[in-house]
Amino acid sequence: MVFSSSLFLLFFLPVFLILYYLTPVKLKNWTLLLFSVLFYSWGAPVFVFVVIGTTILDFYLVKEIHKTTVEKRKLLLMTISITISVGLLAYFKYVNFFIENFNALLKIINVTEVKWTRVVLPIGISFFTFQKITYSIDVYRKVHTPLKNVREYLVYILLFPQMIAGPIIRFNQIADQLEDRRLNETIENKVNGLFRFILGLSKKVLLANTLGAEVDSIFSMNYSELDTITAWIGIIAYSFQIYFDFSGYSDMAIGIGRMIGFKFPENFESPYISKNISEFWRRWHITLGQWMKDYLYIPLGGNRVTSNYRLYFNLSLVFLISGFWHGASWNFIIWGAFHGLFLILDRIFLIKSLNKIGQFPSVLITYIVVLFGWVIFRTETFGDALTYTKAMLLIKINPISFNTPDIKFISVMILSTIFSFLAFFKSGNNILNFFFNYSYSKKNYIMLTGIYAGLLILSISSILSSGFNPFIYFRF
Amino acid sequence: MKKLSYLIFLSFLLTLCAPAVQQKFNSFAIAPLNGSFINAEKPQLNKTSWFSGTFQNQTDKWLNENVGFRNLFIRLYNEIEFRLFSNTNAKDILVGKENYLFEQRYIDSYFGVDIEDVESLNKKVLRTKFIKDTLETMGVKMLFVIAPSKADYFQEKLPETNLLKPDITNYDRIIELFNEHDIDYIDFNNFFIQKKHSEQFPLFTKCGIHWSDYGATLVADSIIKKAEYLLHVNLPNLIVTNINKKNLPSYVDYDLGHLLNIFTTIDQGELGYPDIKFESDTNLTKPNALIIGDSFYWNLENTGVFHNSFNCNNFLYYLNTAYNNDQKNSITRLNLKQEIENKNIIIFIVTAAGVQDFDFGFADKVYPFYDKAYQKKIEQMITKISNDKNWLKSIEEKASQQGISTAEMLRLDAEYMVKQSTKQTSNN
């Protein structure tokens, strides 16, 4: 089930909200759990049993971690817990990749390939696996005590607003809210959550989907015949598509969470105004970056290692894993390595150099670097990425092949550019603060209500007119 | 502010609930959408459909099509798309300059995107020539009515494109070939372009894809005159008694506009709707006519020409579906040979945009009837079947089931057997 579908918007969500609000406090988590199970099993009717089963097992393993006082036993139980979670991820997400590459090697040495039935990737597995790991580790590290009963843990893992595509919520960020969130269940939070949800929906449906249609058209062309202008339009449009698609989803998740008393962490903060790649990763998919930092980078030594080479190694490893987390393909690994390389260069000289040339050039250069990264991310193979990059760099104008984009696409590109770079300007920041301030005068409140009502009606109209609307990040 | 917050939140929640309530209770009558659709089937829940995901997919599609107020939402979206971006949500409909609507295939044809090689077209015309000459010996005439293409007629209103008009299109080639091989036709594509600025009312409307009702009247009159020339008889003429001026178009004159499914109407300007009557002198002849054509037939039929100036009981739509008054049947139920041989004239109506299929496969279909060698094979097969008692018995049973005579069934089976053996021979 996707958020931007009529089924979710006009049936699931209103029914859930009404029942949730009518349910007594003690039973609210049961309602939430029931709807979350229904939500997940709608898209994964078989795998849901695996998720529930392993989550229950994990709960008792972690309970044991907390109970036991023997350090070795604690470590062993945590290792078992993480192994189960990572094992599931490795099998369902990566086994096809490994078998394909193994078979490619066998082919080179003229050995018969291994026969294999492809495994289907369950939705959201990358996200809830990371959340399970945070639970095990946070309890092991004594950052937070474990949840008192398995129901709350199931709610944490299966929580439908964020289960499919994040934000990745660490256990310690949400633990107290799972047990008691009455303080957050104010009418102001409900309205703010609703507005945030509508904002995310509009980003996805009105911006990302429109851009996506043209992006798909350009990326289905023969890259070796691609016109330079078309190539740049394609990748710029894609950069906006992926941003509004993913951040839109996060907004919807945060919004629904707020409507039911949860305060989820922010996941995006105008990433395209970053002055360097290090800053980009503090603004893009923030929760992933923080997870990688706290559960991988810091345990490897973080910034406190004694040698620069060890530091660079840690950064490379973290970003290779980051890339691989995004998808089981060499392109994602290379994309991760690409960003890792720039993070290393940042440490060596790049941040200093960019600081010297001024904010605007830094932002522009960083954005262009990110665009080249997106080429690797979007194309199917590395060869395709190289060909597409060539098309961007070798000036070739072919008026016959260049399709004049329509007015709607041009309008959406202009709006996307404005919204993506708005925070760079002081006045833009003022506008954003106005929308996200959550403390309005009556006049502004009514005006905003009108704006959001319009966006909601437009979004529903768009959904009903176009049908199915898959998210990009469902591959993860 | 708290009260306002509650009011706002409840209003939004009720807005989200409203479509589901409307779907259940249908409290408000909403106008249906225009156009053809394939409706999603209602989902069936069982263990297999749930675990395979079929139920979920079907439910998504079905709900999307059946949710309450859907038509209103779609009209709203289409209205915004059309007014702000000149986009349509209708399949293959494009918006040209000043909101003139076109169908994609007419534009493709105008730019020669669908061009067929001249050898292939020549082969088709030659086969048609053979059929024409054969039928003429039986007193049956063939007349091709080339309906105009809106893209040719309103070329100055076409949407912006990088494509260039080629030197020659299928339409140009067919006209050349028709002239070369003496095929009788009326070229309304050229006729309409010539008349564009001299007629009082539009021959094509802004939002219609077919000739306007006014244009159809001119066409009907021209067909009568041409038929008189070909058949050397006097037909009941069409008389226009009055022309009603209207700004509200008929359904056909706005057929593309309806497909936009928007709230507002696009202004068509003043249109003319003639009041028509036909001469009723008993000395006049109404020849038996068979009409084979595309959708340009329909508003021509509305003029009454095919029932008042001709005796026409069958219209073969794309040579696929037979319309006889209100009855609709597959053409396979028709005895085509008998149908064409008891006519005085066969009129083909084909648009210039699809003129490469000018006869809808008619010549290929009837060629076996008149190919002597082929007919001999059929007769031999009939004899073979008749001499086989078991086979003949099964023919009788089939004939009874289908409600046709044994002789007809015998011929149909013989034709099938000969066709199959011809296919096998060409495959080997």
Short mmCIF file of N, CA and C in Angstrom, two decimals, chain A residues 362-458:
data_model
loop_
_atom_site.label_atom_id
_atom_site.label_comp_id
_atom_site.label_asym_id
_atom_site.label_seq_id
_atom_site.Cartn_x
_atom_site.Cartn_y
_atom_site.Cartn_z
N SER A 362 30.44 27.50 -4.06
CA SER A 362 30.55 26.21 -3.33
C SER A 362 29.29 25.39 -3.50
N VAL A 363 28.16 26.08 -3.35
CA VAL A 363 26.88 25.38 -3.46
C VAL A 363 26.71 24.82 -4.87
N LEU A 364 27.08 25.64 -5.86
CA LEU A 364 26.93 25.21 -7.25
C LEU A 364 27.82 24.01 -7.55
N ILE A 365 29.09 24.10 -7.12
CA ILE A 365 30.03 22.99 -7.38
C ILE A 365 29.54 21.71 -6.68
N THR A 366 29.13 21.86 -5.44
CA THR A 366 28.66 20.68 -4.67
C THR A 366 27.45 20.07 -5.36
N TYR A 367 26.55 20.91 -5.82
CA TYR A 367 25.35 20.41 -6.50
C TYR A 367 25.72 19.64 -7.77
N ILE A 368 26.70 20.18 -8.51
CA ILE A 368 27.12 19.51 -9.74
C ILE A 368 27.76 18.15 -9.42
N VAL A 369 28.56 18.11 -8.34
CA VAL A 369 29.16 16.83 -7.92
C VAL A 369 28.04 15.83 -7.59
N VAL A 370 27.05 16.30 -6.85
CA VAL A 370 25.91 15.44 -6.49
C VAL A 370 25.21 14.94 -7.76
N LEU A 371 25.07 15.83 -8.76
CA LEU A 371 24.41 15.44 -10.01
C LEU A 371 25.15 14.28 -10.68
N PHE A 372 26.48 14.38 -10.74
CA PHE A 372 27.25 13.29 -11.34
C PHE A 372 27.07 12.00 -10.55
N GLY A 373 26.94 12.15 -9.24
CA GLY A 373 26.65 10.98 -8.42
C GLY A 373 25.30 10.38 -8.76
N TRP A 374 24.32 11.25 -9.00
CA TRP A 374 22.97 10.75 -9.33
C TRP A 374 22.96 10.01 -10.66
N VAL A 375 23.87 10.36 -11.56
CA VAL A 375 23.95 9.63 -12.85
C VAL A 375 24.27 8.17 -12.57
N ILE A 376 25.22 7.94 -11.68
CA ILE A 376 25.60 6.56 -11.32
C ILE A 376 24.41 5.87 -10.65
N PHE A 377 23.71 6.61 -9.81
CA PHE A 377 22.60 6.06 -9.03
C PHE A 377 21.43 5.68 -9.93
N ARG A 378 21.18 6.51 -10.94
CA ARG A 378 19.96 6.33 -11.76
C ARG A 378 20.12 5.29 -12.85
N THR A 379 21.34 5.22 -13.45
CA THR A 379 21.54 4.31 -14.58
C THR A 379 21.66 2.87 -14.10
N GLU A 380 21.46 1.95 -15.02
CA GLU A 380 21.43 0.53 -14.63
C GLU A 380 22.82 -0.05 -14.45
N THR A 381 23.76 0.37 -15.32
CA THR A 381 25.12 -0.20 -15.26
C THR A 381 26.14 0.94 -15.22
N PHE A 382 27.35 0.60 -14.86
CA PHE A 382 28.40 1.61 -14.81
C PHE A 382 28.73 2.09 -16.22
N GLY A 383 28.66 1.19 -17.18
CA GLY A 383 28.88 1.57 -18.58
C GLY A 383 27.88 2.63 -19.01
N ASP A 384 26.63 2.43 -18.64
CA ASP A 384 25.58 3.42 -18.96
C ASP A 384 25.90 4.75 -18.29
N ALA A 385 26.38 4.68 -17.05
CA ALA A 385 26.70 5.91 -16.31
C ALA A 385 27.79 6.69 -17.04
N LEU A 386 28.79 5.96 -17.53
CA LEU A 386 29.89 6.63 -18.24
C LEU A 386 29.39 7.27 -19.53
N THR A 387 28.55 6.53 -20.25
CA THR A 387 28.02 7.05 -21.51
C THR A 387 27.18 8.29 -21.27
N TYR A 388 26.36 8.23 -20.24
CA TYR A 388 25.51 9.38 -19.93
C TYR A 388 26.36 10.59 -19.53
N THR A 389 27.39 10.31 -18.72
CA THR A 389 28.27 11.40 -18.28
C THR A 389 28.96 12.03 -19.49
N LYS A 390 29.38 11.18 -20.42
CA LYS A 390 30.00 11.69 -21.66
C LYS A 390 29.05 12.64 -22.37
N ALA A 391 27.79 12.24 -22.42
CA ALA A 391 26.77 13.07 -23.10
C ALA A 391 26.66 14.43 -22.41
N MET A 392 26.85 14.44 -21.09
CA MET A 392 26.75 15.70 -20.35
C MET A 392 27.97 16.59 -20.62
N LEU A 393 29.12 15.93 -20.82
CA LEU A 393 30.36 16.72 -20.88
C LEU A 393 30.79 17.09 -22.30
N LEU A 394 30.49 16.21 -23.26
CA LEU A 394 30.89 16.50 -24.64
C LEU A 394 29.75 17.23 -25.33
N ILE A 395 30.01 18.48 -25.66
CA ILE A 395 28.92 19.33 -26.17
C ILE A 395 28.41 18.78 -27.49
N LYS A 396 27.14 18.41 -27.49
CA LYS A 396 26.50 17.91 -28.71
C LYS A 396 25.06 18.40 -28.72
N ILE A 397 24.79 19.30 -29.63
CA ILE A 397 23.43 19.84 -29.71
C ILE A 397 22.79 19.27 -30.96
N ASN A 398 21.70 18.55 -30.77
CA ASN A 398 21.00 17.94 -31.90
C ASN A 398 19.55 18.39 -31.86
N PRO A 399 19.21 19.42 -32.61
CA PRO A 399 17.86 19.99 -32.50
C PRO A 399 16.75 18.98 -32.80
N ILE A 400 17.07 17.96 -33.63
CA ILE A 400 16.01 17.01 -34.01
C ILE A 400 15.70 16.08 -32.84
N SER A 401 16.75 15.68 -32.10
CA SER A 401 16.49 14.72 -31.03
C SER A 401 15.99 15.39 -29.76
N PHE A 402 16.20 16.69 -29.66
CA PHE A 402 15.81 17.38 -28.44
C PHE A 402 14.31 17.67 -28.45
N ASN A 403 13.60 17.02 -27.56
CA ASN A 403 12.16 17.24 -27.48
C ASN A 403 11.89 18.43 -26.58
N THR A 404 11.23 19.42 -27.12
CA THR A 404 10.89 20.58 -26.29
C THR A 404 9.99 20.13 -25.14
N PRO A 405 10.47 20.28 -23.89
CA PRO A 405 9.63 19.84 -22.78
C PRO A 405 8.37 20.68 -22.73
N ASP A 406 7.28 20.10 -22.22
CA ASP A 406 6.03 20.85 -22.23
C ASP A 406 6.01 21.88 -21.09
N ILE A 407 4.98 22.74 -21.15
CA ILE A 407 4.90 23.88 -20.22
C ILE A 407 4.81 23.38 -18.79
N LYS A 408 4.09 22.28 -18.59
CA LYS A 408 3.92 21.77 -17.23
C LYS A 408 5.26 21.37 -16.65
N PHE A 409 6.05 20.66 -17.45
CA PHE A 409 7.35 20.20 -16.97
C PHE A 409 8.24 21.41 -16.65
N ILE A 410 8.24 22.40 -17.53
CA ILE A 410 9.07 23.60 -17.32
C ILE A 410 8.63 24.30 -16.02
N SER A 411 7.31 24.41 -15.84
CA SER A 411 6.79 25.06 -14.63
C SER A 411 7.22 24.32 -13.38
N VAL A 412 7.11 22.99 -13.44
CA VAL A 412 7.48 22.19 -12.27
C VAL A 412 8.98 22.27 -12.01
N MET A 413 9.77 22.33 -13.08
CA MET A 413 11.23 22.47 -12.91
C MET A 413 11.56 23.80 -12.23
N ILE A 414 10.87 24.85 -12.62
CA ILE A 414 11.12 26.16 -12.02
C ILE A 414 10.75 26.13 -10.54
N LEU A 415 9.57 25.57 -10.26
CA LEU A 415 9.12 25.48 -8.86
C LEU A 415 10.08 24.62 -8.05
N SER A 416 10.52 23.53 -8.65
CA SER A 416 11.44 22.61 -7.94
C SER A 416 12.75 23.31 -7.62
N THR A 417 13.24 24.08 -8.58
CA THR A 417 14.49 24.81 -8.36
C THR A 417 14.32 25.80 -7.20
N ILE A 418 13.21 26.51 -7.23
CA ILE A 418 12.95 27.49 -6.17
C ILE A 418 12.88 26.80 -4.81
N PHE A 419 12.08 25.72 -4.73
CA PHE A 419 11.90 25.05 -3.43
C PHE A 419 13.18 24.40 -2.95
N SER A 420 13.99 23.90 -3.89
CA SER A 420 15.22 23.21 -3.49
C SER A 420 16.27 24.17 -2.96
N PHE A 421 16.29 25.39 -3.51
CA PHE A 421 17.35 26.33 -3.14
C PHE A 421 16.85 27.51 -2.30
N LEU A 422 15.59 27.45 -1.92
CA LEU A 422 14.97 28.55 -1.18
C LEU A 422 15.73 28.87 0.10
N ALA A 423 16.16 27.85 0.81
CA ALA A 423 16.80 28.06 2.11
C ALA A 423 18.16 28.74 2.00
N PHE A 424 18.69 28.85 0.78
CA PHE A 424 19.98 29.52 0.59
C PHE A 424 19.86 31.01 0.89
N PHE A 425 18.66 31.55 0.64
CA PHE A 425 18.44 32.99 0.80
C PHE A 425 17.76 33.28 2.14
N LYS A 426 18.05 34.42 2.69
CA LYS A 426 17.48 34.79 3.99
C LYS A 426 15.96 34.87 3.89
N SER A 427 15.50 35.49 2.82
CA SER A 427 14.04 35.62 2.66
C SER A 427 13.40 34.23 2.49
N GLY A 428 14.14 33.35 1.81
CA GLY A 428 13.64 31.98 1.63
C GLY A 428 13.51 31.27 2.97
N ASN A 429 14.51 31.49 3.82
CA ASN A 429 14.46 30.90 5.15
C ASN A 429 13.28 31.42 5.95
N ASN A 430 12.98 32.70 5.77
CA ASN A 430 11.83 33.29 6.46
C ASN A 430 10.54 32.61 6.02
N ILE A 431 10.45 32.33 4.73
CA ILE A 431 9.25 31.66 4.21
C ILE A 431 9.15 30.25 4.80
N LEU A 432 10.27 29.55 4.82
CA LEU A 432 10.26 28.18 5.37
C LEU A 432 9.92 28.20 6.85
N ASN A 433 10.46 29.16 7.56
CA ASN A 433 10.15 29.27 8.99
C ASN A 433 8.67 29.53 9.21
N PHE A 434 8.10 30.31 8.31
CA PHE A 434 6.67 30.60 8.42
C PHE A 434 5.87 29.29 8.33
N PHE A 435 6.24 28.46 7.37
CA PHE A 435 5.48 27.21 7.16
C PHE A 435 5.73 26.20 8.26
N PHE A 436 6.95 26.17 8.79
CA PHE A 436 7.26 25.13 9.76
C PHE A 436 7.31 25.63 11.20
N ASN A 437 6.89 26.87 11.41
CA ASN A 437 6.94 27.48 12.74
C ASN A 437 5.93 26.85 13.68
N TYR A 438 4.77 26.48 13.12
CA TYR A 438 3.70 25.86 13.89
C TYR A 438 3.09 26.77 14.94
N SER A 439 3.32 28.07 14.85
CA SER A 439 2.67 28.98 15.79
C SER A 439 2.18 30.19 14.99
N TYR A 440 0.90 30.16 14.63
CA TYR A 440 0.40 31.15 13.69
C TYR A 440 -0.62 32.07 14.32
N SER A 441 -0.77 33.22 13.66
CA SER A 441 -1.90 34.09 14.02
C SER A 441 -3.14 33.47 13.39
N LYS A 442 -4.31 33.94 13.82
CA LYS A 442 -5.56 33.35 13.32
C LYS A 442 -5.66 33.53 11.81
N LYS A 443 -5.29 34.73 11.37
CA LYS A 443 -5.39 35.04 9.93
C LYS A 443 -4.48 34.10 9.12
N ASN A 444 -3.26 33.94 9.58
CA ASN A 444 -2.30 33.07 8.87
C ASN A 444 -2.74 31.62 8.92
N TYR A 445 -3.32 31.24 10.04
CA TYR A 445 -3.79 29.87 10.23
C TYR A 445 -4.85 29.53 9.18
N ILE A 446 -5.78 30.49 9.01
CA ILE A 446 -6.86 30.28 8.04
C ILE A 446 -6.29 30.27 6.62
N MET A 447 -5.35 31.17 6.37
CA MET A 447 -4.74 31.21 5.04
C MET A 447 -4.02 29.90 4.73
N LEU A 448 -3.27 29.43 5.70
CA LEU A 448 -2.55 28.16 5.51
C LEU A 448 -3.52 27.00 5.32
N THR A 449 -4.61 27.04 6.05
CA THR A 449 -5.62 25.98 5.90
C THR A 449 -6.13 25.96 4.47
N GLY A 450 -6.38 27.15 3.93
CA GLY A 450 -6.84 27.23 2.54
C GLY A 450 -5.81 26.66 1.58
N ILE A 451 -4.54 27.01 1.81
CA ILE A 451 -3.47 26.51 0.94
C ILE A 451 -3.39 24.99 1.00
N TYR A 452 -3.39 24.46 2.22
CA TYR A 452 -3.27 23.01 2.35
C TYR A 452 -4.51 22.28 1.84
N ALA A 453 -5.67 22.89 2.02
CA ALA A 453 -6.89 22.27 1.47
C ALA A 453 -6.79 22.18 -0.05
N GLY A 454 -6.30 23.26 -0.66
CA GLY A 454 -6.11 23.27 -2.11
C GLY A 454 -5.12 22.21 -2.55
N LEU A 455 -4.03 22.10 -1.83
CA LEU A 455 -3.00 21.10 -2.19
C LEU A 455 -3.56 19.69 -2.05
N LEU A 456 -4.35 19.47 -1.00
CA LEU A 456 -4.92 18.13 -0.79
C LEU A 456 -5.87 17.76 -1.93
N ILE A 457 -6.74 18.69 -2.28
CA ILE A 457 -7.71 18.43 -3.37
C ILE A 457 -6.97 18.18 -4.69
N LEU A 458 -5.96 19.01 -4.94
CA LEU A 458 -5.17 18.84 -6.16
C LEU A 458 -4.48 17.48 -6.19
#
